Amino acid sequence: KGSSSISSDISSSTDHTPTKAPKNVATSEGPDSSTRTLSTPSPGLILPSKSSSLSSPALSSNGHETNSSSSSSALAETVAVVHPQPGTHTRSRQSKAHHHAPIDILPDHALLQIFSHLPTNQLCRCARVCRRWYNLAWDPRLWSTVRLTGELLHADRAIRVLTRRLCQDTPNVCLTLETVVVSGCKRLTDRGLHVVAHSCPELRRLEVAGCYNISNDAVFEVVSRCPNLEHLNLSGCSKVTCISLTQEASLQLSPLHGQQISIHYLDMTDCFSLEDEGLRTIASHCPRLTHLYLRRCTRLTDEALRHLALHCPSIRELSLSDCRLVGDFGLREVARLEGCLRYLSIAHCTRITDVGMRYVARYCPRLRYLNARGCEGLTDHGLSHLSRSCPKLKSLDVGKCPLVSDSGLEQLAMYCQGLRRVSLRACESVTGRGLKALAANCCELQLLNVQDCEVSPEALRFVRRHCRRCVIEHTNPAFY
């Protein structure tokens, strides 16, 4: 029943002048209800891009067409697939065939396994081949994930067409769709996310990175109607300022509501409008957060981190890179996460000094990853506290920290012998003595960045002899 509406949506899915349906499209005839016209979302809906993912169903374009006229016609085509009764043929080329193609010998489960590796646009094309492929290509097991890519893609229409087709067997809801990725689709608006929110109650993962037209209203619809949502990527959505279960973002959730947003992973990188009050709302509504990325949210201050530590005690990974208003007091609040914290990025937070680092070292002994690049207030004293209290450290970046010297590296080499990745780029006070200490004690070292450091070729050769698996990134032309 919904085939005509799907076809009309597809035919109007681009800005190009709509073309009429191809003349050679067959229509159903006779009273037999088994012969009917079915429509599939056409790859013509998708505008060209260079590549598509093979790991999960994806809806994207197929590269540049060699013929411009054929490309433009494909962009606005409307496809009607006719599935005739067994033994009938709707096309002259089919009537000439006297035997099946080799692939038709494969059983259904084998074809389903093949289709499971195809991107969504290819699945749509497979659905146009024959009745059997149509039924297999729209098997619900193949549609747990949908990916949309392309800056010029009509993402709202594409989502509407796909969800409408996937809801045919279960009216108004798609119970199989758990992942929707529309990152980079700049034409996606709140209307598209409203369709997702109303049609996909089992949604668990949503990625809308770079979709700057998304607002708080659309996010509210998704989190309030998709109770199983665990992974949300809003990076680059500059209009989003909070996430809540109430229309009024300032209204705090009381225990009487009995509701919490189940999100574990939240990426709000480059959400420039996010402020302390917005993060307070997020923290109070999303207490299950374990991964939180706030890179370049430049309006956040130490006060926001106080609410974060108060409401989200399970955070394991936290990124505050380029949050230049965050200082030592904010890092003290982060340290209240204590044993849970494994990953911390405070790159280019220039207000952070050894004082804040001591808080982290004292209360976060299980820290594995620390990025403190550009924290110019960090010295050997802070590095010493860190190395003594965080012996499980695996990755450390203290590049562009001019006060870090060989003394700090020697402390690091003594207490953190499991280090695998170390970046000392542009550390002016580091010489060969500190590198030799690292190489002699940290045998598992896999990456060492000493670009723009005054180290001798002899020290670099020493590192290579003792850490044979280590990749050395350097700018010393005498070392090869």
Coordinates of C-alpha atoms in Angstrom, one line a residue:
K1 CA 0.0 0.0 0.0
G2 CA 2.9 2.3 0.6
S3 CA 4.6 1.7 -2.7
S4 CA 3.2 4.8 -4.5
S5 CA 4.2 7.1 -1.7
I6 CA 7.7 5.7 -1.5
S7 CA 8.1 6.1 -5.2
S8 CA 7.0 9.8 -5.0
D9 CA 9.4 10.5 -2.2
I10 CA 12.3 9.0 -4.1
S11 CA 11.5 10.8 -7.3
S12 CA 11.5 14.2 -5.4
S13 CA 14.6 13.5 -3.4
T14 CA 17.0 15.9 -5.1
D15 CA 17.0 19.5 -6.2
H16 CA 17.2 18.5 -9.8
T17 CA 14.0 18.9 -12.0
P18 CA 12.0 15.7 -11.4
T19 CA 11.8 13.4 -14.4
K20 CA 8.9 11.2 -15.3
A21 CA 9.0 7.5 -14.6
P22 CA 10.8 5.4 -17.2
K23 CA 8.5 4.3 -20.1
N24 CA 9.6 0.7 -19.9
V25 CA 8.4 0.3 -16.3
A26 CA 5.9 -2.6 -16.1
T27 CA 2.6 -2.4 -14.2
S28 CA 0.6 -5.1 -12.6
E29 CA -2.3 -6.6 -14.6
G30 CA -5.1 -9.0 -13.9
P31 CA -7.1 -9.7 -10.8
D32 CA -4.4 -11.9 -9.2
S33 CA -3.2 -10.0 -6.1
S34 CA 0.2 -11.8 -6.2
T35 CA 1.2 -9.8 -9.2
R36 CA 1.8 -6.3 -7.8
T37 CA 4.0 -3.3 -8.3
L38 CA 6.6 -2.8 -5.6
S39 CA 8.9 0.1 -5.1
T40 CA 12.3 0.2 -3.5
P41 CA 14.4 3.2 -2.4
S42 CA 16.5 3.8 -5.4
P43 CA 20.2 4.5 -5.4
G44 CA 19.3 7.5 -7.4
L45 CA 18.2 9.0 -4.1
I46 CA 21.9 9.1 -3.1
L47 CA 24.3 11.7 -4.3
P48 CA 27.8 10.7 -5.3
S49 CA 30.6 10.2 -2.8
K50 CA 34.0 8.5 -3.1
S51 CA 33.5 5.4 -0.9
S52 CA 31.1 3.4 1.2
S53 CA 31.5 1.1 4.2
L54 CA 31.4 -2.7 3.7
S55 CA 31.2 -3.6 7.4
S56 CA 27.6 -2.6 7.9
P57 CA 24.7 -1.4 5.7
A58 CA 25.4 2.1 4.5
L59 CA 23.4 4.5 2.4
S60 CA 25.8 6.5 0.3
S61 CA 26.7 7.2 -3.3
N62 CA 29.0 5.2 -5.6
G63 CA 31.6 7.6 -6.8
H64 CA 31.7 9.9 -9.9
E65 CA 29.8 8.8 -13.0
T66 CA 31.8 8.7 -16.2
N67 CA 28.8 9.9 -18.2
S68 CA 27.3 13.1 -16.9
S69 CA 23.9 12.6 -18.7
S70 CA 23.5 9.2 -17.1
S71 CA 24.5 10.5 -13.7
S72 CA 21.9 13.3 -13.8
S73 CA 19.1 11.0 -14.9
A74 CA 20.0 8.5 -12.1
L75 CA 19.7 11.2 -9.5
A76 CA 16.0 11.7 -10.1
E77 CA 14.9 8.3 -11.2
T78 CA 11.9 6.5 -9.8
V79 CA 12.1 2.7 -9.8
A80 CA 9.1 0.4 -9.8
V81 CA 10.0 -3.3 -9.5
V82 CA 7.4 -5.8 -10.7
H83 CA 7.4 -9.3 -9.3
P84 CA 5.4 -11.4 -11.7
Q85 CA 3.9 -14.8 -11.1
P86 CA 6.3 -17.8 -11.4
G87 CA 6.9 -18.6 -15.0
T88 CA 6.0 -15.1 -16.4
H89 CA 8.5 -12.5 -17.6
T90 CA 8.0 -8.8 -17.7
R91 CA 11.0 -7.9 -19.8
S92 CA 12.0 -9.1 -23.2
R93 CA 15.5 -10.0 -22.1
Q94 CA 14.1 -12.2 -19.4
S95 CA 12.0 -14.1 -21.9
K96 CA 15.1 -15.0 -23.8
A97 CA 16.8 -16.6 -20.8
H98 CA 16.5 -20.4 -20.7
H99 CA 18.5 -21.0 -17.6
H100 CA 19.2 -19.5 -14.2
A101 CA 22.4 -17.4 -13.5
P102 CA 24.9 -19.3 -11.4
I103 CA 24.2 -17.0 -8.4
D104 CA 20.5 -18.1 -8.4
I105 CA 21.6 -21.6 -7.4
L106 CA 22.7 -20.3 -4.0
P107 CA 20.3 -20.9 -1.2
D108 CA 18.7 -18.0 0.6
H109 CA 20.9 -18.2 3.7
A110 CA 24.0 -17.9 1.5
L111 CA 22.6 -14.8 -0.3
L112 CA 21.7 -13.3 3.0
Q113 CA 25.2 -13.7 4.1
I114 CA 26.5 -12.0 1.0
F115 CA 24.0 -9.2 1.3
S116 CA 25.0 -8.6 5.0
H117 CA 28.3 -7.2 3.7
L118 CA 26.8 -4.7 1.3
P119 CA 26.2 -1.0 2.0
T120 CA 22.6 0.2 2.0
N121 CA 22.7 1.7 -1.5
Q122 CA 23.8 -1.7 -2.9
L123 CA 21.1 -3.4 -1.0
C124 CA 18.6 -1.1 -2.6
R125 CA 20.0 -2.0 -6.1
C126 CA 19.9 -5.7 -5.2
A127 CA 16.2 -5.3 -4.4
R128 CA 15.6 -4.3 -8.0
V129 CA 16.9 -7.4 -9.6
C130 CA 14.0 -9.8 -9.1
R131 CA 11.3 -10.8 -6.7
R132 CA 13.4 -13.2 -4.7
W133 CA 16.2 -10.6 -4.3
Y134 CA 13.7 -8.0 -3.3
N135 CA 12.4 -10.2 -0.4
L136 CA 15.9 -11.1 0.6
A137 CA 17.3 -7.5 0.4
W138 CA 14.6 -6.3 2.7
D139 CA 15.0 -9.1 5.3
P140 CA 14.9 -7.3 8.7
R141 CA 18.1 -9.0 9.8
L142 CA 20.0 -6.9 7.2
W143 CA 18.6 -3.6 8.5
S144 CA 19.9 -3.2 12.0
T145 CA 22.2 -0.4 10.8
V146 CA 21.7 2.4 8.3
R147 CA 24.4 4.9 7.3
L148 CA 23.9 8.1 5.3
T149 CA 26.8 10.0 3.9
G150 CA 27.3 13.0 1.6
E151 CA 27.0 16.7 2.1
L152 CA 24.4 17.1 -0.6
L153 CA 22.3 14.2 0.4
H154 CA 18.6 14.8 1.2
A155 CA 19.0 13.1 4.5
D156 CA 15.5 13.9 5.8
R157 CA 13.8 12.4 2.7
A158 CA 16.2 9.4 2.7
I159 CA 15.4 8.7 6.4
R160 CA 11.6 9.0 5.7
V161 CA 11.7 6.7 2.7
L162 CA 13.8 4.0 4.4
T163 CA 11.8 4.0 7.7
R164 CA 8.5 3.9 5.8
R165 CA 9.7 0.8 3.9
L166 CA 11.1 -0.9 7.1
C167 CA 7.9 -0.2 8.9
Q168 CA 5.7 -2.1 6.4
D169 CA 5.6 -5.3 8.4
T170 CA 5.2 -3.6 11.7
P171 CA 3.1 -0.4 11.1
N172 CA 4.6 2.9 12.3
V173 CA 7.6 1.3 14.1
C174 CA 10.8 -0.3 12.9
L175 CA 11.8 -2.8 15.6
T176 CA 15.1 -3.9 13.9
L177 CA 16.9 -0.6 13.4
E178 CA 19.3 -0.1 16.2
T179 CA 22.0 2.1 14.6
V180 CA 21.6 5.3 12.5
V181 CA 24.7 7.1 11.3
V182 CA 24.2 10.3 9.3
S183 CA 27.5 12.0 10.1
G184 CA 28.5 14.7 7.6
C185 CA 25.0 15.0 6.1
K186 CA 24.8 18.8 6.4
R187 CA 21.2 18.9 5.1
L188 CA 19.8 16.8 7.9
T189 CA 17.4 18.8 10.0
D190 CA 15.2 18.3 13.0
R191 CA 12.5 16.8 10.8
G192 CA 14.7 13.8 9.9
L193 CA 15.5 13.1 13.6
H194 CA 11.9 13.4 14.5
V195 CA 11.2 10.6 12.0
V196 CA 13.9 8.5 13.6
A197 CA 12.6 9.2 17.1
H198 CA 9.0 8.2 16.2
S199 CA 9.9 5.2 14.0
C200 CA 12.8 3.5 15.8
P201 CA 12.0 2.9 19.5
E202 CA 14.8 0.3 19.7
L203 CA 17.5 2.8 18.6
R204 CA 20.8 2.2 20.5
R205 CA 23.3 4.3 18.5
L206 CA 22.9 7.6 16.8
E207 CA 25.7 9.6 15.1
V208 CA 24.9 13.1 13.6
A209 CA 28.4 14.5 13.7
G210 CA 28.7 17.7 11.6
C211 CA 25.0 18.1 11.2
Y212 CA 24.9 21.7 12.4
N213 CA 21.1 22.2 11.7
I214 CA 20.2 19.9 14.6
S215 CA 18.8 21.6 17.7
N216 CA 17.8 20.8 21.2
D217 CA 14.2 20.0 20.2
A218 CA 15.3 17.1 17.9
V219 CA 17.7 15.7 20.6
F220 CA 14.8 15.9 23.1
E221 CA 12.6 13.8 20.8
V222 CA 15.2 11.2 20.4
V223 CA 16.2 10.7 24.0
S224 CA 12.6 10.8 25.2
R225 CA 11.3 8.3 22.7
C226 CA 14.3 5.9 22.4
P227 CA 14.8 4.6 26.0
N228 CA 17.6 2.2 24.9
L229 CA 19.8 4.9 23.4
E230 CA 23.4 4.3 24.6
H231 CA 25.7 6.0 22.1
L232 CA 25.1 9.6 20.9
N233 CA 27.6 11.6 18.8
L234 CA 26.7 15.2 18.5
S235 CA 30.1 16.6 17.6
G236 CA 29.9 19.7 15.5
C237 CA 26.2 20.3 16.3
S238 CA 26.7 23.9 17.4
K239 CA 23.0 24.5 18.2
V240 CA 22.8 21.8 20.8
T241 CA 23.2 23.3 24.3
C242 CA 21.8 20.5 26.5
I243 CA 20.3 17.0 26.7
S244 CA 17.3 16.4 28.9
L245 CA 14.0 14.6 29.4
T246 CA 12.1 17.8 29.9
Q247 CA 11.1 20.4 27.4
E248 CA 12.4 23.1 29.7
A249 CA 16.1 22.4 29.9
S250 CA 16.4 24.4 33.2
L251 CA 14.0 22.1 35.0
Q252 CA 16.0 19.5 37.0
L253 CA 14.8 15.9 37.0
S254 CA 13.3 15.0 40.4
P255 CA 13.2 11.5 41.8
L256 CA 9.4 11.5 41.2
H257 CA 10.1 11.3 37.5
G258 CA 11.7 7.9 37.8
Q259 CA 13.4 8.4 34.5
Q260 CA 17.0 8.7 33.4
I261 CA 18.7 8.9 30.0
S262 CA 20.6 5.6 29.5
I263 CA 23.4 7.2 27.4
H264 CA 26.8 5.8 28.2
Y265 CA 28.8 7.4 25.3
L266 CA 28.4 11.1 24.5
D267 CA 30.5 13.1 22.1
M268 CA 29.9 16.9 22.1
T269 CA 33.1 18.0 20.5
D270 CA 32.9 21.4 18.9
C271 CA 29.5 22.2 20.5
F272 CA 30.6 25.8 20.9
S273 CA 27.3 26.9 22.5
L274 CA 27.5 24.4 25.4
E275 CA 27.9 26.3 28.7
D276 CA 28.1 25.4 32.4
E277 CA 24.3 25.3 32.8
G278 CA 23.9 22.9 29.8
L279 CA 26.5 20.5 31.1
R280 CA 24.8 20.6 34.5
T281 CA 21.6 19.5 32.9
I282 CA 23.4 16.8 30.9
A283 CA 25.1 15.5 34.0
S284 CA 21.8 15.4 36.1
H285 CA 19.9 13.6 33.3
C286 CA 22.6 11.2 32.1
P287 CA 24.1 9.7 35.3
R288 CA 25.3 6.5 33.5
L289 CA 27.9 8.3 31.3
T290 CA 31.1 6.4 31.0
H291 CA 32.6 8.2 27.9
L292 CA 32.3 12.0 27.6
Y293 CA 34.1 14.1 25.1
L294 CA 33.9 17.9 25.3
R295 CA 36.8 19.0 23.0
R296 CA 36.7 22.7 22.1
C297 CA 33.7 23.5 24.2
T298 CA 35.3 26.8 25.0
R299 CA 32.6 28.2 27.3
L300 CA 32.9 25.6 30.0
T301 CA 34.5 26.5 33.3
D302 CA 35.6 24.7 36.5
E303 CA 32.0 25.0 37.8
A304 CA 30.7 22.7 35.1
L305 CA 33.1 20.0 36.1
R306 CA 31.8 20.1 39.7
H307 CA 28.4 19.1 38.5
L308 CA 29.9 16.4 36.3
A309 CA 31.7 14.8 39.2
L310 CA 28.6 15.0 41.4
H311 CA 26.2 13.3 39.1
C312 CA 28.3 11.0 36.8
P313 CA 30.6 9.0 39.0
S314 CA 31.2 6.2 36.4
I315 CA 33.1 8.3 33.8
R316 CA 36.0 6.3 32.5
E317 CA 37.1 8.5 29.6
L318 CA 36.9 12.3 29.7
S319 CA 38.3 14.8 27.1
L320 CA 38.5 18.5 28.0
S321 CA 41.0 19.4 25.2
D322 CA 41.1 23.1 24.3
C323 CA 38.7 24.0 27.1
R324 CA 40.9 27.0 28.0
L325 CA 38.8 28.2 30.9
V326 CA 39.3 24.9 32.8
G327 CA 42.1 25.1 35.5
D328 CA 43.4 23.4 38.6
F329 CA 40.1 23.7 40.5
G330 CA 38.3 21.9 37.6
L331 CA 40.9 19.2 37.6
R332 CA 40.4 18.8 41.4
E333 CA 36.7 18.1 40.6
V334 CA 37.7 15.6 37.9
A335 CA 39.9 13.8 40.4
R336 CA 36.8 13.1 42.5
L337 CA 35.9 10.5 39.8
E338 CA 38.7 8.6 41.6
G339 CA 39.2 4.9 40.6
C340 CA 36.9 5.0 37.5
L341 CA 39.0 7.4 35.4
R342 CA 41.2 5.7 32.8
Y343 CA 41.5 8.3 30.0
L344 CA 42.0 12.0 30.5
S345 CA 42.8 14.7 27.9
I346 CA 43.5 18.2 29.0
A347 CA 45.5 19.3 26.0
H348 CA 46.0 23.0 25.7
C349 CA 44.3 23.8 29.0
T350 CA 46.9 26.4 29.8
R351 CA 45.5 27.2 33.3
I352 CA 46.4 23.7 34.5
T353 CA 49.7 23.4 36.5
D354 CA 51.3 20.9 38.8
V355 CA 48.7 21.6 41.5
G356 CA 45.9 20.1 39.4
M357 CA 48.2 17.2 38.3
R358 CA 48.8 16.3 41.9
Y359 CA 45.0 15.9 42.4
V360 CA 44.8 13.5 39.5
A361 CA 47.8 11.6 40.6
R362 CA 46.5 11.2 44.1
Y363 CA 42.9 10.1 43.4
C364 CA 43.2 8.4 39.9
P365 CA 45.7 5.6 40.4
R366 CA 44.2 3.5 37.5
L367 CA 44.8 6.2 34.9
R368 CA 46.0 4.6 31.6
Y369 CA 46.1 7.6 29.2
L370 CA 47.0 11.2 29.8
N371 CA 47.2 13.9 27.1
A372 CA 48.6 17.1 28.7
R373 CA 50.1 18.6 25.5
G374 CA 50.5 22.4 25.6
C375 CA 50.0 22.6 29.4
E376 CA 52.9 24.9 29.9
G377 CA 52.5 25.1 33.6
L378 CA 53.3 21.4 34.0
T379 CA 56.9 20.7 35.3
D380 CA 59.0 17.8 36.4
H381 CA 57.4 17.9 39.9
G382 CA 53.9 17.2 38.4
L383 CA 55.3 14.5 36.3
S384 CA 57.0 12.9 39.3
H385 CA 53.7 12.8 41.3
L386 CA 52.0 11.3 38.3
S387 CA 54.6 8.6 37.7
R388 CA 54.7 7.6 41.4
S389 CA 50.9 7.3 41.8
C390 CA 49.9 6.0 38.3
P391 CA 52.1 3.0 37.6
K392 CA 49.7 1.6 35.1
L393 CA 50.1 4.5 32.7
K394 CA 50.4 3.3 29.1
S395 CA 50.2 6.5 27.0
L396 CA 51.5 10.0 27.9
D397 CA 51.7 13.2 25.8
V398 CA 53.5 16.1 27.4
G399 CA 54.5 17.8 24.1
K400 CA 55.0 21.5 24.1
C401 CA 55.6 21.5 27.9
P402 CA 58.9 23.4 28.0
L403 CA 59.4 22.8 31.8
V404 CA 59.5 19.0 31.4
S405 CA 63.1 17.8 31.4
D406 CA 65.3 14.7 31.8
S407 CA 64.6 14.6 35.5
G408 CA 60.9 14.1 35.0
L409 CA 61.5 11.4 32.4
E410 CA 63.8 9.5 34.7
Q411 CA 61.1 9.4 37.3
L412 CA 58.7 8.3 34.7
A413 CA 61.0 5.5 33.5
M414 CA 61.5 4.3 37.0
Y415 CA 57.8 3.9 38.0
C416 CA 55.9 3.5 34.7
Q417 CA 57.8 0.7 33.0
G418 CA 54.7 -0.4 31.1
L419 CA 54.6 2.8 28.9
R420 CA 53.9 2.2 25.2
R421 CA 53.4 5.6 23.7
V422 CA 55.3 8.8 24.7
S423 CA 55.2 12.1 23.0
L424 CA 57.8 14.8 23.9
R425 CA 57.4 16.9 20.9
A426 CA 58.9 20.4 21.3
C427 CA 60.0 19.7 24.8
E428 CA 63.0 22.0 24.7
S429 CA 64.6 20.8 28.0
V430 CA 64.7 17.1 27.0
T431 CA 68.1 15.6 26.0
G432 CA 69.5 12.2 25.4
R433 CA 69.8 11.4 29.1
G434 CA 66.1 11.2 29.6
L435 CA 65.5 9.2 26.4
K436 CA 68.1 6.6 27.5
A437 CA 66.4 6.2 30.8
L438 CA 63.1 5.6 29.1
A439 CA 64.6 3.1 26.6
A440 CA 66.4 1.2 29.3
N441 CA 63.4 0.7 31.6
C442 CA 60.4 0.8 29.2
C443 CA 61.0 -2.2 27.0
E444 CA 57.4 -2.2 25.7
L445 CA 57.7 1.2 24.1
Q446 CA 56.0 1.3 20.7
L447 CA 56.0 5.0 19.8
L448 CA 58.3 7.8 20.8
N449 CA 57.8 11.3 19.4
V450 CA 60.8 13.6 19.8
Q451 CA 60.2 16.0 17.0
D452 CA 61.7 19.4 17.5
C453 CA 63.7 18.2 20.5
E454 CA 67.5 18.7 20.9
V455 CA 68.5 15.0 21.1
S456 CA 71.6 13.5 19.5
P457 CA 71.6 10.7 16.9
E458 CA 73.5 8.6 19.5
A459 CA 70.5 8.7 21.9
L460 CA 68.1 7.8 19.2
R461 CA 70.2 4.8 18.2
F462 CA 70.2 3.8 21.9
V463 CA 66.4 3.8 21.9
R464 CA 66.3 1.8 18.7
R465 CA 68.7 -0.9 20.1
H466 CA 66.7 -1.3 23.3
C467 CA 63.2 -1.0 22.0
R468 CA 63.2 -2.7 18.6
R469 CA 59.5 -2.4 18.1
C470 CA 59.5 1.3 18.8
V471 CA 58.6 3.8 16.0
I472 CA 60.7 6.9 16.5
E473 CA 59.3 10.2 15.2
H474 CA 62.1 12.7 15.0
T475 CA 63.4 15.7 13.0
N476 CA 67.1 14.9 13.2
P477 CA 68.5 14.5 9.7
A478 CA 71.6 12.7 11.0
F479 CA 69.6 9.8 12.3
Y480 CA 68.3 7.3 9.9

